[in-house]
Amino acid sequence: MKQSLGAKALVMPTPVLLVGTYDKDDQPNIMTVAWGGICCSKPPCVNISVRKATYTYASLTLHKAFTVNLLSENLVREIDYAGIYSGKQENKFKALDLTPEAGEHVHAPAVAQAKLVHECKLIHFLDLGLHTLFIGEVLDTKAEPEILGPDGKPDIEKLKPMAYTPGAQLYYGIGNPLGKAFSIGKTKS
């Protein structure tokens, strides 16, 4: 019999995303977000959830634009740091020796060291309680050629993104593939 843990949002794992915004003075800022992901395929949209108390929240509502940056697992220290400290106290790009790049389609900075970047315009937001859900329409996705497979699509084994486990508060790398989606389940045995 399963043991009750109470009402908890324990979806595991969650992606580790670095969100880029410009603040009210047009200074670039980044924040680590683990509450986020894909929420629509047409139009392509991603979602992130951010607390009102964060410095990023004001930037999201002001400029109505953000980038979602996927960094490789070798930058785990930088990713964790960007989620611990506030852009209100310091320029995290400078503190982490990361390079901001102006978005081509939105007024938001991307991280030059990110291997995969989504430029998003804010199309909806919903106050849920402690967090606000922000939905961004992806206007462009950029990928470093080194992470693309022979089919021209991002290869997860080349990207080496990170996953986060709520509750345990641990970062993980990506493991071995288990089977081809929309294929492995076609037979019962």
CSV table of N, CA and C in Angstrom, one decimal, residues 15-111:
chain,number,residue,atom,x,y,z
A,15,PRO,N,12.9,19.6,-15.8
A,15,PRO,CA,14.1,20.2,-16.5
A,15,PRO,C,14.7,21.3,-15.7
A,16,VAL,N,16.0,21.5,-16.0
A,16,VAL,CA,16.7,22.7,-15.3
A,16,VAL,C,16.8,23.7,-16.4
A,17,LEU,N,16.2,24.8,-16.3
A,17,LEU,CA,16.2,25.9,-17.3
A,17,LEU,C,16.8,27.2,-16.7
A,18,LEU,N,17.5,27.9,-17.5
A,18,LEU,CA,18.1,29.2,-17.2
A,18,LEU,C,17.3,30.2,-17.9
A,19,VAL,N,16.5,31.0,-17.2
A,19,VAL,CA,15.7,32.0,-17.8
A,19,VAL,C,16.4,33.4,-17.9
A,20,GLY,N,16.4,34.0,-19.1
A,20,GLY,CA,17.0,35.3,-19.3
A,20,GLY,C,16.0,36.4,-19.5
A,21,THR,N,16.2,37.5,-18.8
A,21,THR,CA,15.4,38.7,-18.9
A,21,THR,C,16.3,39.9,-18.8
A,22,TYR,N,15.7,41.0,-19.2
A,22,TYR,CA,16.3,42.3,-18.9
A,22,TYR,C,15.6,43.0,-17.8
A,23,ASP,N,16.2,43.6,-16.9
A,23,ASP,CA,15.6,44.3,-15.8
A,23,ASP,C,15.1,45.7,-16.2
A,24,LYS,N,14.6,46.5,-15.3
A,24,LYS,CA,14.0,47.8,-15.6
A,24,LYS,C,15.0,48.7,-16.2
A,25,ASP,N,16.3,48.5,-15.9
A,25,ASP,CA,17.4,49.3,-16.4
A,25,ASP,C,18.1,48.7,-17.6
A,26,ASP,N,17.4,47.7,-18.2
A,26,ASP,CA,17.9,46.9,-19.4
A,26,ASP,C,19.2,46.2,-19.1
A,27,GLN,N,19.5,45.8,-17.8
A,27,GLN,CA,20.6,45.0,-17.5
A,27,GLN,C,20.2,43.5,-17.6
A,28,PRO,N,21.1,42.7,-18.2
A,28,PRO,CA,20.7,41.3,-18.3
A,28,PRO,C,20.7,40.5,-17.0
A,29,ASN,N,19.8,39.6,-16.9
A,29,ASN,CA,19.7,38.8,-15.7
A,29,ASN,C,19.3,37.4,-16.0
A,30,ILE,N,19.7,36.5,-15.2
A,30,ILE,CA,19.4,35.1,-15.4
A,30,ILE,C,18.9,34.5,-14.1
A,31,MET,N,18.0,33.5,-14.2
A,31,MET,CA,17.5,32.8,-13.0
A,31,MET,C,17.3,31.4,-13.4
A,32,THR,N,17.6,30.5,-12.5
A,32,THR,CA,17.4,29.1,-12.7
A,32,THR,C,15.9,28.7,-12.3
A,33,VAL,N,15.3,28.0,-13.2
A,33,VAL,CA,13.9,27.6,-13.0
A,33,VAL,C,13.8,26.1,-13.2
A,34,ALA,N,13.2,25.4,-12.2
A,34,ALA,CA,13.0,24.0,-12.4
A,34,ALA,C,11.5,23.7,-12.6
A,35,TRP,N,10.7,24.7,-12.4
A,35,TRP,CA,9.2,24.5,-12.7
A,35,TRP,C,9.0,25.0,-14.1
A,36,GLY,N,9.0,24.1,-15.1
A,36,GLY,CA,8.8,24.6,-16.4
A,36,GLY,C,8.9,23.4,-17.4
A,37,GLY,N,8.5,23.8,-18.6
A,37,GLY,CA,8.6,22.8,-19.7
A,37,GLY,C,7.7,23.2,-20.9
A,38,ILE,N,7.5,22.2,-21.7
A,38,ILE,CA,6.7,22.4,-22.9
A,38,ILE,C,5.2,22.4,-22.5
A,39,CYS,N,4.4,23.3,-23.1
A,39,CYS,CA,3.0,23.3,-22.8
A,39,CYS,C,2.1,23.3,-24.0
A,40,CYS,N,2.7,23.6,-25.2
A,40,CYS,CA,1.9,23.5,-26.4
A,40,CYS,C,2.8,23.3,-27.6
A,41,SER,N,2.3,22.6,-28.6
A,41,SER,CA,3.2,22.4,-29.8
A,41,SER,C,2.8,23.3,-31.0
A,42,LYS,N,1.6,23.8,-31.0
A,42,LYS,CA,1.2,24.7,-32.1
A,42,LYS,C,0.2,25.7,-31.6
A,43,PRO,N,0.6,26.9,-31.4
A,43,PRO,CA,2.0,27.4,-31.6
A,43,PRO,C,2.9,26.8,-30.5
A,44,PRO,N,4.2,26.8,-30.9
A,44,PRO,CA,5.1,26.2,-29.9
A,44,PRO,C,5.2,27.1,-28.6
A,45,CYS,N,5.0,26.6,-27.5
A,45,CYS,CA,5.0,27.4,-26.2
A,45,CYS,C,5.7,26.6,-25.1
A,46,VAL,N,6.3,27.3,-24.3
A,46,VAL,CA,6.9,26.8,-23.0
A,46,VAL,C,6.4,27.5,-21.9
A,47,ASN,N,6.4,26.9,-20.7
A,47,ASN,CA,6.0,27.5,-19.5
A,47,ASN,C,7.1,27.5,-18.4
A,48,ILE,N,7.0,28.5,-17.6
A,48,ILE,CA,7.9,28.6,-16.4
A,48,ILE,C,7.0,29.1,-15.3
A,49,SER,N,7.4,28.7,-14.1
A,49,SER,CA,6.7,29.2,-12.9
A,49,SER,C,7.7,29.9,-12.0
A,50,VAL,N,7.4,31.2,-11.6
A,50,VAL,CA,8.3,32.0,-10.9
A,50,VAL,C,7.5,32.7,-9.7
A,51,ARG,N,8.2,32.8,-8.6
A,51,ARG,CA,7.6,33.4,-7.4
A,51,ARG,C,7.6,34.9,-7.6
A,52,LYS,N,6.6,35.6,-7.1
A,52,LYS,CA,6.5,37.1,-7.2
A,52,LYS,C,7.7,37.8,-6.5
A,53,ALA,N,8.2,37.1,-5.5
A,53,ALA,CA,9.3,37.8,-4.7
A,53,ALA,C,10.6,37.8,-5.5
A,54,THR,N,10.7,37.2,-6.6
A,54,THR,CA,12.0,37.2,-7.4
A,54,THR,C,12.2,38.4,-8.2
A,55,TYR,N,13.4,38.7,-8.5
A,55,TYR,CA,13.8,39.9,-9.3
A,55,TYR,C,13.3,39.6,-10.7
A,56,THR,N,13.3,38.4,-11.2
A,56,THR,CA,12.9,38.0,-12.5
A,56,THR,C,11.4,38.3,-12.8
A,57,TYR,N,10.6,38.1,-11.8
A,57,TYR,CA,9.2,38.3,-11.9
A,57,TYR,C,8.9,39.7,-12.5
A,58,ALA,N,9.5,40.7,-11.9
A,58,ALA,CA,9.2,42.1,-12.3
A,58,ALA,C,9.6,42.3,-13.8
A,59,SER,N,10.7,41.7,-14.2
A,59,SER,CA,11.2,41.8,-15.5
A,59,SER,C,10.3,41.1,-16.5
A,60,LEU,N,9.8,39.9,-16.1
A,60,LEU,CA,8.9,39.2,-17.0
A,60,LEU,C,7.6,40.0,-17.3
A,61,THR,N,7.1,40.6,-16.2
A,61,THR,CA,5.8,41.4,-16.4
A,61,THR,C,6.1,42.7,-17.1
A,62,LEU,N,7.3,43.3,-17.0
A,62,LEU,CA,7.6,44.6,-17.6
A,62,LEU,C,7.9,44.4,-19.1
A,63,HIS,N,8.8,43.5,-19.5
A,63,HIS,CA,9.1,43.4,-20.9
A,63,HIS,C,8.3,42.4,-21.7
A,64,LYS,N,7.7,41.5,-21.0
A,64,LYS,CA,6.8,40.5,-21.6
A,64,LYS,C,7.6,39.6,-22.6
A,65,ALA,N,8.9,39.3,-22.2
A,65,ALA,CA,9.7,38.5,-23.0
A,65,ALA,C,10.8,37.8,-22.1
A,66,PHE,N,11.2,36.6,-22.6
A,66,PHE,CA,12.3,35.9,-21.9
A,66,PHE,C,12.9,34.9,-22.8
A,67,THR,N,14.1,34.4,-22.4
A,67,THR,CA,14.7,33.3,-23.1
A,67,THR,C,14.7,32.1,-22.1
A,68,VAL,N,14.7,30.9,-22.7
A,68,VAL,CA,14.9,29.7,-22.0
A,68,VAL,C,16.1,29.1,-22.5
A,69,ASN,N,17.1,28.9,-21.6
A,69,ASN,CA,18.5,28.5,-22.0
A,69,ASN,C,18.7,27.1,-21.4
A,70,LEU,N,19.1,26.1,-22.2
A,70,LEU,CA,19.5,24.8,-21.7
A,70,LEU,C,21.0,24.7,-21.8
A,71,LEU,N,21.6,24.6,-20.6
A,71,LEU,CA,23.1,24.5,-20.5
A,71,LEU,C,23.4,23.0,-20.2
A,72,SER,N,24.6,22.6,-20.6
A,72,SER,CA,25.1,21.3,-20.4
A,72,SER,C,25.4,21.0,-18.9
A,73,GLU,N,25.5,19.8,-18.5
A,73,GLU,CA,25.7,19.4,-17.1
A,73,GLU,C,27.1,19.9,-16.6
A,74,ASN,N,28.0,20.2,-17.5
A,74,ASN,CA,29.3,20.7,-17.0
A,74,ASN,C,29.2,22.1,-16.4
A,75,LEU,N,28.1,22.7,-16.5
A,75,LEU,CA,27.9,24.1,-15.9
A,75,LEU,C,26.9,24.0,-14.7
A,76,VAL,N,26.9,22.9,-14.0
A,76,VAL,CA,26.0,22.7,-12.9
A,76,VAL,C,26.2,23.7,-11.8
A,77,ARG,N,27.5,24.1,-11.5
A,77,ARG,CA,27.7,25.1,-10.5
A,77,ARG,C,27.1,26.4,-10.9
A,78,GLU,N,27.3,26.8,-12.1
A,78,GLU,CA,26.8,28.1,-12.6
A,78,GLU,C,25.2,28.1,-12.5
A,79,ILE,N,24.7,27.0,-12.9
A,79,ILE,CA,23.2,26.9,-12.9
A,79,ILE,C,22.7,27.0,-11.5
A,80,ASP,N,23.3,26.3,-10.6
A,80,ASP,CA,22.8,26.3,-9.2
A,80,ASP,C,23.0,27.7,-8.6
A,81,TYR,N,24.1,28.4,-8.9
A,81,TYR,CA,24.4,29.7,-8.4
A,81,TYR,C,23.3,30.7,-8.8
A,82,ALA,N,22.9,30.6,-10.1
A,82,ALA,CA,21.9,31.5,-10.7
A,82,ALA,C,20.5,31.3,-10.1
A,83,GLY,N,20.3,30.2,-9.4
A,83,GLY,CA,19.1,30.0,-8.7
A,83,GLY,C,19.1,30.3,-7.2
A,84,ILE,N,20.3,30.5,-6.7
A,84,ILE,CA,20.5,30.8,-5.3
A,84,ILE,C,20.5,32.3,-5.0
A,85,TYR,N,21.2,33.1,-5.9
A,85,TYR,CA,21.4,34.5,-5.7
A,85,TYR,C,20.5,35.3,-6.6
A,86,SER,N,20.2,36.5,-6.1
A,86,SER,CA,19.3,37.4,-6.9
A,86,SER,C,20.1,38.4,-7.7
A,87,GLY,N,19.5,38.7,-8.9
A,87,GLY,CA,20.0,39.7,-9.8
A,87,GLY,C,19.9,41.1,-9.2
A,88,LYS,N,19.1,41.2,-8.2
A,88,LYS,CA,18.9,42.5,-7.5
A,88,LYS,C,20.2,42.9,-6.8
A,89,GLN,N,21.0,42.0,-6.3
A,89,GLN,CA,22.2,42.2,-5.6
A,89,GLN,C,23.5,42.2,-6.5
A,90,GLU,N,23.4,41.5,-7.6
A,90,GLU,CA,24.6,41.4,-8.5
A,90,GLU,C,24.2,41.0,-9.9
A,91,ASN,N,25.1,41.3,-10.8
A,91,ASN,CA,25.0,40.9,-12.2
A,91,ASN,C,25.5,39.5,-12.3
A,92,LYS,N,24.6,38.5,-12.4
A,92,LYS,CA,25.0,37.1,-12.3
A,92,LYS,C,25.7,36.7,-13.6
A,93,PHE,N,25.5,37.3,-14.7
A,93,PHE,CA,26.3,37.1,-15.9
A,93,PHE,C,27.8,37.3,-15.6
A,94,LYS,N,28.1,38.5,-15.0
A,94,LYS,CA,29.5,38.8,-14.6
A,94,LYS,C,30.0,37.9,-13.5
A,95,ALA,N,29.2,37.7,-12.5
A,95,ALA,CA,29.6,36.8,-11.4
A,95,ALA,C,30.0,35.4,-11.8
A,96,LEU,N,29.3,34.9,-12.9
A,96,LEU,CA,29.6,33.6,-13.3
A,96,LEU,C,30.4,33.5,-14.6
A,97,ASP,N,30.9,34.6,-15.1
A,97,ASP,CA,31.7,34.7,-16.3
A,97,ASP,C,30.9,34.1,-17.5
A,98,LEU,N,29.6,34.4,-17.5
A,98,LEU,CA,28.7,34.0,-18.7
A,98,LEU,C,28.5,35.2,-19.5
A,99,THR,N,28.2,35.0,-20.8
A,99,THR,CA,28.1,36.0,-21.8
A,99,THR,C,26.6,36.2,-22.2
A,100,PRO,N,26.1,37.4,-22.0
A,100,PRO,CA,24.7,37.7,-22.5
A,100,PRO,C,24.7,38.0,-24.0
A,101,GLU,N,23.8,37.5,-24.7
A,101,GLU,CA,23.6,37.8,-26.1
A,101,GLU,C,22.2,38.3,-26.3
A,102,ALA,N,22.0,39.4,-27.0
A,102,ALA,CA,20.7,40.0,-27.2
A,102,ALA,C,19.9,39.1,-28.1
A,103,GLY,N,18.6,38.9,-27.7
A,103,GLY,CA,17.7,38.1,-28.5
A,103,GLY,C,17.5,38.8,-29.8
A,104,GLU,N,17.3,38.0,-30.9
A,104,GLU,CA,17.0,38.5,-32.2
A,104,GLU,C,15.5,38.9,-32.3
A,105,HIS,N,14.6,38.1,-31.6
A,105,HIS,CA,13.2,38.2,-31.8
A,105,HIS,C,12.4,38.8,-30.6
A,106,VAL,N,13.1,38.8,-29.5
A,106,VAL,CA,12.5,39.3,-28.2
A,106,VAL,C,13.5,40.2,-27.5
A,107,HIS,N,13.0,41.0,-26.6
A,107,HIS,CA,13.8,41.9,-25.8
A,107,HIS,C,14.2,41.1,-24.5
A,108,ALA,N,15.1,40.2,-24.7
A,108,ALA,CA,15.6,39.3,-23.5
A,108,ALA,C,16.9,38.8,-23.9
A,109,PRO,N,17.8,38.6,-22.9
A,109,PRO,CA,19.1,38.1,-23.2
A,109,PRO,C,19.2,36.6,-23.2
A,110,ALA,N,20.0,36.0,-24.1
A,110,ALA,CA,20.3,34.6,-24.1
A,110,ALA,C,21.6,34.4,-23.5
A,111,VAL,N,22.0,33.2,-23.1
A,111,VAL,CA,23.3,32.9,-22.5
A,111,VAL,C,24.1,32.3,-23.7
